[in-house]
Coordinates of C-alpha atoms in Angstrom, one line a residue:
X1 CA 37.4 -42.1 80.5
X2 CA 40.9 -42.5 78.9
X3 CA 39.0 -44.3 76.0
X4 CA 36.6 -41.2 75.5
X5 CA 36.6 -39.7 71.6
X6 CA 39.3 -36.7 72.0
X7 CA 37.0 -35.1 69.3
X8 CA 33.9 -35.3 71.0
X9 CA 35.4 -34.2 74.8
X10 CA 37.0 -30.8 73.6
X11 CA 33.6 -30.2 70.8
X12 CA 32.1 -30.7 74.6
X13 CA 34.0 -29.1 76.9
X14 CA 35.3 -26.0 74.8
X15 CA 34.0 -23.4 72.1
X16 CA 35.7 -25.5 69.5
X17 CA 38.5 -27.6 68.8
X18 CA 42.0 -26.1 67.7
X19 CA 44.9 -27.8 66.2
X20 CA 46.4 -27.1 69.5
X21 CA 44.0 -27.9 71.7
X22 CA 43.5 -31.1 70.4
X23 CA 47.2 -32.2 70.7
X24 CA 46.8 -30.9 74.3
X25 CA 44.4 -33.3 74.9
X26 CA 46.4 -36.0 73.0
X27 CA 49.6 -35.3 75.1
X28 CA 47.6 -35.3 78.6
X29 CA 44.8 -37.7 77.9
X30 CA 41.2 -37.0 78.3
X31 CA 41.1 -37.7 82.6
X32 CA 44.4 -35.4 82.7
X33 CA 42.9 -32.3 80.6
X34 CA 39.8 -32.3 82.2
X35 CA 41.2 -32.3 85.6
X36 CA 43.2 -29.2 84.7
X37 CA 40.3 -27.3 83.0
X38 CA 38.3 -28.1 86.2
X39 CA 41.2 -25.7 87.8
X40 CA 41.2 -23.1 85.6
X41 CA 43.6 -21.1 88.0
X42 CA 46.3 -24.1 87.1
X43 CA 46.0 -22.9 83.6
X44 CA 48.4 -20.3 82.4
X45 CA 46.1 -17.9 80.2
X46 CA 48.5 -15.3 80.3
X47 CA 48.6 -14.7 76.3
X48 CA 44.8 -14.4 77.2
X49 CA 45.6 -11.9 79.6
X50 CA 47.4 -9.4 77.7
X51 CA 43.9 -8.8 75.9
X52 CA 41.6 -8.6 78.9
X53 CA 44.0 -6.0 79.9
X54 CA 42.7 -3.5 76.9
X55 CA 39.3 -3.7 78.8
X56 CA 38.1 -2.2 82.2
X57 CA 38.8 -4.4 84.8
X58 CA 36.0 -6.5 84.7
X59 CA 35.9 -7.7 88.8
X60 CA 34.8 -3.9 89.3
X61 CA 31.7 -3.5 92.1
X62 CA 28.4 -1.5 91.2
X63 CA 30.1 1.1 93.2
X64 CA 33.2 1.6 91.2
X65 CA 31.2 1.1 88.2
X66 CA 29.1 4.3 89.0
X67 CA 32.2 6.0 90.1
X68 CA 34.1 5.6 87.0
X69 CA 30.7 7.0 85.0
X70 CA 29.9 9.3 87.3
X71 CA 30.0 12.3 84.5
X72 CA 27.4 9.7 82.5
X73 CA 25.6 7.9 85.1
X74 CA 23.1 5.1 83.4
X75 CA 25.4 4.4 80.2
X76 CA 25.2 0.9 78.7
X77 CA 28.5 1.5 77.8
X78 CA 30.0 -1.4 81.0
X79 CA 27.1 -3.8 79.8
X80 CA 28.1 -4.1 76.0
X81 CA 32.1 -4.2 77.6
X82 CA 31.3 -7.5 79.6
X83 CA 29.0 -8.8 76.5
X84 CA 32.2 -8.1 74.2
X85 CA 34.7 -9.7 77.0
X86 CA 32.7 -12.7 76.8
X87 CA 32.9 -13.3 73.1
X88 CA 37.2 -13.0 73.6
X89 CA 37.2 -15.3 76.7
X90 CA 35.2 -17.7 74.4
X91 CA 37.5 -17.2 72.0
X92 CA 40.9 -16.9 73.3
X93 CA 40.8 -18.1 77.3
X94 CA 42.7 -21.0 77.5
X95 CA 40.2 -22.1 80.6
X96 CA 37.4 -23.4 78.4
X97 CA 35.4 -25.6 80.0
X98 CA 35.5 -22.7 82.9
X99 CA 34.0 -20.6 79.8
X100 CA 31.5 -23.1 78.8
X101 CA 30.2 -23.4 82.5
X102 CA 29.8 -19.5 83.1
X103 CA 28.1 -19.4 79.7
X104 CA 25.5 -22.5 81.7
X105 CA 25.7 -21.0 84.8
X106 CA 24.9 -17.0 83.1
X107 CA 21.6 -19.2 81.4
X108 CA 20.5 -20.9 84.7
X109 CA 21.1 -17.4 86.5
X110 CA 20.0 -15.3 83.9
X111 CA 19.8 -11.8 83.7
X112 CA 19.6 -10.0 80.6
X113 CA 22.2 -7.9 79.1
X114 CA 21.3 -5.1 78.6
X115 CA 19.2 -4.3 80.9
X116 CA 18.1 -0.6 82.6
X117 CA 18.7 -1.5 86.1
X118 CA 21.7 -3.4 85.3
X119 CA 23.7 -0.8 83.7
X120 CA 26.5 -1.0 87.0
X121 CA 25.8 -4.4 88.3
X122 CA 26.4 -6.8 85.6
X123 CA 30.1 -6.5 85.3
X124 CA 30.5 -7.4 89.0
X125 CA 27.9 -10.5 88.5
X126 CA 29.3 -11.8 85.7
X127 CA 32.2 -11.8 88.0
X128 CA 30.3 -13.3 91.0
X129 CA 29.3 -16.3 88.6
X130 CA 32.9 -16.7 87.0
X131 CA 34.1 -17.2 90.8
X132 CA 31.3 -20.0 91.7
X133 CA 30.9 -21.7 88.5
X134 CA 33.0 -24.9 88.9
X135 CA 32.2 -24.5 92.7
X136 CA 29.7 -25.6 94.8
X137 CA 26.1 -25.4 93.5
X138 CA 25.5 -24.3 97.8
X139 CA 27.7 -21.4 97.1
X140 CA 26.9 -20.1 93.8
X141 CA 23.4 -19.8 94.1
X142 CA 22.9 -17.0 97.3
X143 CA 25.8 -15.5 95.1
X144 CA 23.2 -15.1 92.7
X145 CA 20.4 -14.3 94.2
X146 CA 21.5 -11.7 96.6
X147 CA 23.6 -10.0 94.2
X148 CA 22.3 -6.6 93.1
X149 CA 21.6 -7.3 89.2
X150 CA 19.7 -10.2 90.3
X151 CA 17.4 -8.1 92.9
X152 CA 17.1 -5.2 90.3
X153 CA 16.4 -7.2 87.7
X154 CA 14.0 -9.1 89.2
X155 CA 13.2 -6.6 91.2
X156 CA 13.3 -7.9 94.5
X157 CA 14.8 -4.6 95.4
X158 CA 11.4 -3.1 96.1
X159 CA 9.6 -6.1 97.5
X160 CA 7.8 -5.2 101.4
X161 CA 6.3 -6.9 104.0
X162 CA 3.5 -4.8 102.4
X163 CA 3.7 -5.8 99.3
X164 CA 6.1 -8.7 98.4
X165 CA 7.5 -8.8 95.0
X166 CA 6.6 -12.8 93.5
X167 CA 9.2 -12.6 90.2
X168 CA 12.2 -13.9 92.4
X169 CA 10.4 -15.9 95.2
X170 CA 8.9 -17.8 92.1
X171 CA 11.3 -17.5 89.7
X172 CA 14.1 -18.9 92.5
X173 CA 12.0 -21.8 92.6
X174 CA 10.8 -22.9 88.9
X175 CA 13.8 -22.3 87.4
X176 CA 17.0 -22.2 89.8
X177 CA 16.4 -24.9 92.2
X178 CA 13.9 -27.2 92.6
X179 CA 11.8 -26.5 89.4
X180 CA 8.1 -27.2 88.3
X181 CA 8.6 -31.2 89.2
X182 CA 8.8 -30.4 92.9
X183 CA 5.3 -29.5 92.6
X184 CA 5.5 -26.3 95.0
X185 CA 2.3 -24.3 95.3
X186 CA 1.3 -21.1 95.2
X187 CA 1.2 -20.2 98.8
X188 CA 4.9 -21.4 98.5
X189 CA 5.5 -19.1 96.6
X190 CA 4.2 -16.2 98.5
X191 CA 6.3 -17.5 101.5
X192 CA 9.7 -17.8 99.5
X193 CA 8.8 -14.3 98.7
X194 CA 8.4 -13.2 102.3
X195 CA 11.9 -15.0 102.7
X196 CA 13.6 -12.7 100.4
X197 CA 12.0 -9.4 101.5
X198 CA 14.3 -7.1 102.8
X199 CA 17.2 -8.0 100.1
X200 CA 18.2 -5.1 98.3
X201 CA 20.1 -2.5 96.9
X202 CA 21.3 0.6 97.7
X203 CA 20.5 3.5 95.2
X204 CA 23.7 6.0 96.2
X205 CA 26.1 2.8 96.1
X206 CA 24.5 0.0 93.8
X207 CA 25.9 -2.2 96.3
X208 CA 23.6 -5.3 98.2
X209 CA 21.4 -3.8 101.2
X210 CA 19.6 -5.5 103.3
X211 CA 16.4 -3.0 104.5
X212 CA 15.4 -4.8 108.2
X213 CA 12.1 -2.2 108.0
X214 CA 11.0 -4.0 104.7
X215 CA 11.2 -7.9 105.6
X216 CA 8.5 -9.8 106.7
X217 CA 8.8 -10.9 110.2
X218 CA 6.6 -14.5 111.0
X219 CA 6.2 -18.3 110.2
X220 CA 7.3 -19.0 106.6
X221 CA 7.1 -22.7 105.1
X222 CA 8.2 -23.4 101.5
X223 CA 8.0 -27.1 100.4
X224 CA 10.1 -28.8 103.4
X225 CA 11.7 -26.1 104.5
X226 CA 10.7 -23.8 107.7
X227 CA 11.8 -20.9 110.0
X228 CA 10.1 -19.1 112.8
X229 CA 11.5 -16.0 111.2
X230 CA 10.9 -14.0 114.1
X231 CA 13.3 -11.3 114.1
X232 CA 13.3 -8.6 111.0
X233 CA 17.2 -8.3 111.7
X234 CA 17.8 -11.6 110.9
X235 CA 16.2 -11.7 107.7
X236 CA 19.8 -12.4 105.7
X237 CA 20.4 -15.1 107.8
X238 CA 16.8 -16.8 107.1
X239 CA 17.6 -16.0 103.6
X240 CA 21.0 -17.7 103.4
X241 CA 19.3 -21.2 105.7
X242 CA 16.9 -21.1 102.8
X243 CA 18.7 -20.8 99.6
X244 CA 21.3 -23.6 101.5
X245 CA 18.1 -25.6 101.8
X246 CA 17.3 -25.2 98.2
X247 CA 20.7 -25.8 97.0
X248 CA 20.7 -29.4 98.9
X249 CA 17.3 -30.8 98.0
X250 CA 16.7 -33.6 96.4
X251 CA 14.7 -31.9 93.5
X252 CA 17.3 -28.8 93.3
X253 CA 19.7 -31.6 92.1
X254 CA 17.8 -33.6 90.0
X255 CA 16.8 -29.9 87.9
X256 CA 20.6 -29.0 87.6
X257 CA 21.8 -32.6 86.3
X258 CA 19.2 -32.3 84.6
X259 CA 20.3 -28.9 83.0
X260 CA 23.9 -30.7 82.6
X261 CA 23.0 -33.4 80.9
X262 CA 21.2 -31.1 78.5
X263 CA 24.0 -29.0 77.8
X264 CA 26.7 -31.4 77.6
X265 CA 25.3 -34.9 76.6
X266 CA 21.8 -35.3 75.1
X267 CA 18.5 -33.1 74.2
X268 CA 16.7 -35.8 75.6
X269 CA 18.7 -36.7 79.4
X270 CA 18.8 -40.6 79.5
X271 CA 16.8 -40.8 83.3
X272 CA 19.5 -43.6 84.4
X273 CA 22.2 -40.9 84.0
X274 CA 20.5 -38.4 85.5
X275 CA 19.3 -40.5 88.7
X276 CA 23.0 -41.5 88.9
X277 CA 24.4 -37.9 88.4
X278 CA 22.3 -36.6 91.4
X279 CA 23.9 -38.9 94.0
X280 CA 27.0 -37.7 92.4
X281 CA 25.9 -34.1 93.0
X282 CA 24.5 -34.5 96.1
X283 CA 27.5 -37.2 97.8
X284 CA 29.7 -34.5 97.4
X285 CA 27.6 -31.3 98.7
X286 CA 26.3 -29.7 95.7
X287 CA 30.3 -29.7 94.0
X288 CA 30.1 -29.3 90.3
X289 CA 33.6 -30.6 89.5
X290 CA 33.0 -34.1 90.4
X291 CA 29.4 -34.2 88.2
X292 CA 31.2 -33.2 85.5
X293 CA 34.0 -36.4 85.8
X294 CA 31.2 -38.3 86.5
X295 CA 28.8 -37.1 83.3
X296 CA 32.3 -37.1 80.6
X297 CA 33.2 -40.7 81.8
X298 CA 29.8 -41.7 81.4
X299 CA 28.7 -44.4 78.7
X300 CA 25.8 -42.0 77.9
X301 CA 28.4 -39.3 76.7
X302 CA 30.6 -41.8 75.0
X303 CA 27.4 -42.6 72.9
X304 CA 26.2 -39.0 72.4
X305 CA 28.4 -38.3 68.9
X306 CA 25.6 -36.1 66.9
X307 CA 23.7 -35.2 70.2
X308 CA 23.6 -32.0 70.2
X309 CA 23.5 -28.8 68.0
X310 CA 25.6 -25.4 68.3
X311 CA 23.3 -22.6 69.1
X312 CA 25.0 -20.0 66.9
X313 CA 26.9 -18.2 68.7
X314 CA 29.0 -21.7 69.9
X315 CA 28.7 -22.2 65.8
X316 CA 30.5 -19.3 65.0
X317 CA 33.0 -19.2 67.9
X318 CA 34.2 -22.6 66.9
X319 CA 34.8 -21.7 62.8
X320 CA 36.8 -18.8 64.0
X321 CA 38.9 -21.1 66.7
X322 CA 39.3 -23.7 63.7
X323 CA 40.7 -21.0 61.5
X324 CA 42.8 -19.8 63.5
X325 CA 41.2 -16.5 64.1
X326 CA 43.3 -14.4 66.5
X327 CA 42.5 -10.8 68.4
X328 CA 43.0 -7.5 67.1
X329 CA 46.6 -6.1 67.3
X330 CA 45.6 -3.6 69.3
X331 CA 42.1 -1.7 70.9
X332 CA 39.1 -4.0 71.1
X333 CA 36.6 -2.5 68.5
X334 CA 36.5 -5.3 66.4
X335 CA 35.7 -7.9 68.7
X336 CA 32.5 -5.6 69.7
X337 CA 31.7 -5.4 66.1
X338 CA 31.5 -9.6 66.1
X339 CA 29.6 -9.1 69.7
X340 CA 27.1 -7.3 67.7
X341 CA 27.1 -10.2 64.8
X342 CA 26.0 -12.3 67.1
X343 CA 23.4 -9.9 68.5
X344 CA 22.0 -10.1 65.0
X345 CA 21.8 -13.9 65.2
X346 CA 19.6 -13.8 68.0
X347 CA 22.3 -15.2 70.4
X348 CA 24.9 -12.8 71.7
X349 CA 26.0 -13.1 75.4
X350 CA 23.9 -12.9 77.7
X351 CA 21.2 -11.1 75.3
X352 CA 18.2 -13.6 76.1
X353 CA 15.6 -11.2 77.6
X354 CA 13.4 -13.2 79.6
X355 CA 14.5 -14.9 83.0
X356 CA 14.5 -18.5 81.7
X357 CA 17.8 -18.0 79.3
X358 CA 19.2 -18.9 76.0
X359 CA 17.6 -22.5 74.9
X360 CA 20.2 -25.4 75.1
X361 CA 18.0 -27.5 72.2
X362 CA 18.2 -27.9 68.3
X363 CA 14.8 -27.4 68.0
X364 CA 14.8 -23.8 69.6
X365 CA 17.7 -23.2 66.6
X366 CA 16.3 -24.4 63.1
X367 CA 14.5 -21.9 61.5
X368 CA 15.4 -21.6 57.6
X369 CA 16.2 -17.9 58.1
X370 CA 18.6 -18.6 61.3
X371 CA 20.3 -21.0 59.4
X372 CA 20.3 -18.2 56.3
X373 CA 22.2 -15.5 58.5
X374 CA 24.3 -18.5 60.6
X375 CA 25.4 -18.5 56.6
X376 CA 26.7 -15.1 55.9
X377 CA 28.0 -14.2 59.5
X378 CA 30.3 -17.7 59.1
X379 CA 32.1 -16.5 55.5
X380 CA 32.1 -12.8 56.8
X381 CA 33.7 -14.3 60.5
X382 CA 35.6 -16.6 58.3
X383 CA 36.9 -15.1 55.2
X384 CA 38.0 -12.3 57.6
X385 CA 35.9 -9.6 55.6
X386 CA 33.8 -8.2 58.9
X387 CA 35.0 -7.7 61.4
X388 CA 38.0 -6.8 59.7
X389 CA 39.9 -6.2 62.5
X390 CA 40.6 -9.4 63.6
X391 CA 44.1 -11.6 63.2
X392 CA 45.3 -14.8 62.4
X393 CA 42.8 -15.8 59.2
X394 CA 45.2 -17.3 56.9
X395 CA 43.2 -19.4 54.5
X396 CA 45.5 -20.5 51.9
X397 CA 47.8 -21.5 54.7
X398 CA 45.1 -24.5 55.3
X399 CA 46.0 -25.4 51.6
X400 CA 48.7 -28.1 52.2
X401 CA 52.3 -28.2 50.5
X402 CA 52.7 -29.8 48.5
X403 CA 49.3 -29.3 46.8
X404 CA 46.9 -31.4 46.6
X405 CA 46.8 -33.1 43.4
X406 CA 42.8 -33.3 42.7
X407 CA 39.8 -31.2 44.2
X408 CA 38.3 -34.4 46.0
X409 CA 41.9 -34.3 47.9
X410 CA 41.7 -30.6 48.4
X411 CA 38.6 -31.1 49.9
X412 CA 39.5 -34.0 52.3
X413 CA 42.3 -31.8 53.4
X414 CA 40.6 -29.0 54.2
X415 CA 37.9 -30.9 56.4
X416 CA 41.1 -32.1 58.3
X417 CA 42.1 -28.4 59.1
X418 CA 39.1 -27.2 59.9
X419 CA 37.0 -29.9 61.0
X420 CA 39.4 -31.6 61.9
X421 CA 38.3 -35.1 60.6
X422 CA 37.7 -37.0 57.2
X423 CA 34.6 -35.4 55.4
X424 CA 31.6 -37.2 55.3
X425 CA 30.7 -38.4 51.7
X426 CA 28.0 -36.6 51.6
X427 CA 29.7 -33.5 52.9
X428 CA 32.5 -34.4 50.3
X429 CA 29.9 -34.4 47.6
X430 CA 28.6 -31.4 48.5
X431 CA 31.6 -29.0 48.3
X432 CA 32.7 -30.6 45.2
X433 CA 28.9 -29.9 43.4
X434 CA 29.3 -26.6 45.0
X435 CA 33.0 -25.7 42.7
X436 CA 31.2 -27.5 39.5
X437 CA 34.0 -30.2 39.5
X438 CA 34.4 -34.1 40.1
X439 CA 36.7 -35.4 42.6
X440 CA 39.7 -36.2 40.2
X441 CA 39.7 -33.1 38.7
X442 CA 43.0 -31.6 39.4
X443 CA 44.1 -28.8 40.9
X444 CA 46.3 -26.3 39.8
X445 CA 47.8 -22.9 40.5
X446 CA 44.5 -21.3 38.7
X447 CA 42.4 -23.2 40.4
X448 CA 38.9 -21.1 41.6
X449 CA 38.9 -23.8 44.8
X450 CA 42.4 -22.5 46.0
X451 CA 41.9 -19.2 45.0
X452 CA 38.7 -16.9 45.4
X453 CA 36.3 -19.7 45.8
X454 CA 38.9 -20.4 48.8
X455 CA 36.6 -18.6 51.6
X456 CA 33.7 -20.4 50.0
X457 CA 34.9 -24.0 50.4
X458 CA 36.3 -23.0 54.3
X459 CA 32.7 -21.5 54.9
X460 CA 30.8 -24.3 53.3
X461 CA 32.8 -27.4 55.5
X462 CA 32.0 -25.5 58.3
X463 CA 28.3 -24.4 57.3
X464 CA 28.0 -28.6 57.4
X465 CA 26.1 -30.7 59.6
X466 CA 29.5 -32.1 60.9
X467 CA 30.5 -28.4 62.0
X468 CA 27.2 -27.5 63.6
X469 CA 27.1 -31.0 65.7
X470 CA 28.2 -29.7 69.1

């Protein structure tokens, strides 16, 4: 893996690259860097820190949730906090690739944000997925599934023996473990159903509850899994041997490689890779760390330079890393206001509404008008002119000194800064149409490309295919 492309690993394995980031990289090498991101707690994010601190804390239980409203029980007002804290840990954490994996794992595990029955419990999951999501697969997913936004929103937290509740029975199987391939039936998924009555949430507390009167006591049999499930009072337990089942088969780890692969290397996952990334997954007890080794050392990754597209809210988190774009001075307004730009672009955290999560491929993200306000969002995130709130955009100090002596210098410099690599010639071209000049015209004091045009030209580079390549 020492020979992997820098570049590519950190456009991979981060929000974006920095100046700083990159030399990080350089100064460890690729195997050293990853190992540390795959322990974030090694990683001091204290800088990061300081501006977490201007939020509520966000490990805070349903319970203290409701406590802390009590005066305004319901408010969305903890469910746009953990959207907004989410946009400044992709942002500003210094534990990426921990970032980029809850952002997976918050896709795989969806549920929405906002959401009316998740007004107390979404803080505390986001929370639950943080703490699994370089863990074992084993462990995250009954963290999941038995937490309370998870049974509310899928609202296993009314499902009887009387009348079982199918969303997360089925759900749990198509698209968190084993998937559609496994070829389950229908009368599997009435049994994983029956498995999971019982499992819910108590309305004074909005803490997990398990109701022994409410699960289904008898045989169950889902794919190759059974229980006698003979005593109501051990319903958790049946429900834990289940999902540890799940997390183990053969099919649950072919699906997450599978979703993986997707994210990090290809739209289209070579099978070879996959096939050899479930023994890896499944060698090792359903640990994520040592897939992920595995899938950046692979010669599949290596060969996966153009692979991928940014859905836009990865677009416009790296722009504003490779400007240089910092947090407000003080309070957090501001980084809600760019929380809501990405609302408007279809793609703010968590914000998918359906149970199957944000698309992970560029066909999902190509439609004229996306790529229209993907346009204006980038010069406004950019040129600093909303939110205006926000530090660190300097853009005539990506002008080098001495300055350049022509525009088709300028330009070559500024791809360096921001996209941190020669421009294309095409690219080049481009920008250089754009100002209405050739590449040895010169550039001087007065010149529209170093002065107003300035947020233009930063914009346009980073409008460019070679930006929005993930």
């Amino acid at each position: 893996m020492d020979g992997v492309d820098v570049d590519l690993l950190v456009r991979r394995a981060t929000f974006g690259a920095t100046d700083a980031t990159l030399a990080e990289v350089r100064r460890l090498g690729p195997v050293a860097w990853l190992d540390a991101q795959l322990q974030p707690a090694t990683i001091d994010d204290s800088r990061f820190e300081a501006v977490l601190a201007r939020f509520p804390p966000q490990t805070e239980t349903p319970q203290q949730v409701r406590q802390r409203f009590a005066a305004n029980p319901f408010t969305w007002d903890a469910m746009f906090t953990v959207k907004t804290v989410a946009v400044a840990r992709a942002l500003w954490s210094q534990r990426q690739l921990l970032e980029v994996m809850v952002d997976l794992w918050s896709n795989h595990f969806n549920v929405a944000c906002p959401s009316d029955d998740v007004w107390d419990s979404r803080t505390h999951y986001d929370h639950t997925v943080r703490t699994h999501a370089l863990g074992r697969f084993a462990d995250l997913l009954p963290a999941v599934v038995m937490h309370p936004a998870m049974l509310r929103y899928l609202t296993n937290d009314t499902s009887t023996k009387q009348i079982p509740n199918e969303n997360l029975g089925r759900e749990l199987l198509e698209l968190h473990t084993v998937g559609l391939a496994a070829g389950y039936s229908e009368d599997d998924v009435l049994h994983s159903s029956r498995i999971l009555t019982g499992l819910s949430v108590d309305g004074t507390t909005g803490m997990f509850r398990y109701r022994k009167d409410w699960h289904h006591v008898g045989p169950v049999r889902v794919l190759d899994f059974s229980h006698a499930n003979g005593d109501a009072a051990a319903g958790v337990t049946v429900a834990t041997a289940y999902l540890d089942h799940l997390a183990h088969h053969p099919a649950t780890a072919r699906h997450v490689v599978t979703k993986l692969v997707t994210r990090f290397v290809s739209d289209t996952p070579d099978p070879a890779l996959v096939t050899s990334l479930v023994r890896t997954y499944l060698d090792h007890d359903t640990a994520v760390a040592p897939v992920l080794r595995a899938l950046f050392a692979s010669p599949q990754m290596a060969a996966s330079t153009g692979c991928k597209l940014r859905r836009p809210a990865e677009d416009v988190y790296a722009a504003a890393r490779a400007v240089g774009t910092q947090p407000p001075t003080t309070g957090t307004s501001s980084i809600r206001d760019l929380m809501w730009q990405l609302d408007s672009l279809g793609n703010s955290p968590f914000g998918w509404q359906p149970p199957n999560g944000y698309p992970d491929v560029a066909a999902a993200w190509l439609s004229p008008g996306l790529s229209f306000r993907r346009w204006h969002t980038k010069i406004d995130v950019v040129a600093g002119w909303w939110p205006n709130g926000l530090t660190g955009r300097d853009l005539k100090a990506l002008v080098p000194s001495p300055r350049p002596a022509t525009h088709g210098e300028l330009v070559d410099a500024l791809a360096r800064r921001v996209l941190f690599r020669d421009p294309p010639d095409n690219l080049r071209t481009a920008v250089l149409e754009f100002l209405g000049v050739t590449a040895t015209t010169p550039v001087t004091s007065g010149s529209a490309a170093v002065g107003w045009r300035l947020p233009f030209v930063v914009a346009l580079l980073l409008d460019s295919p070679t930006h929005l390549s993930r």
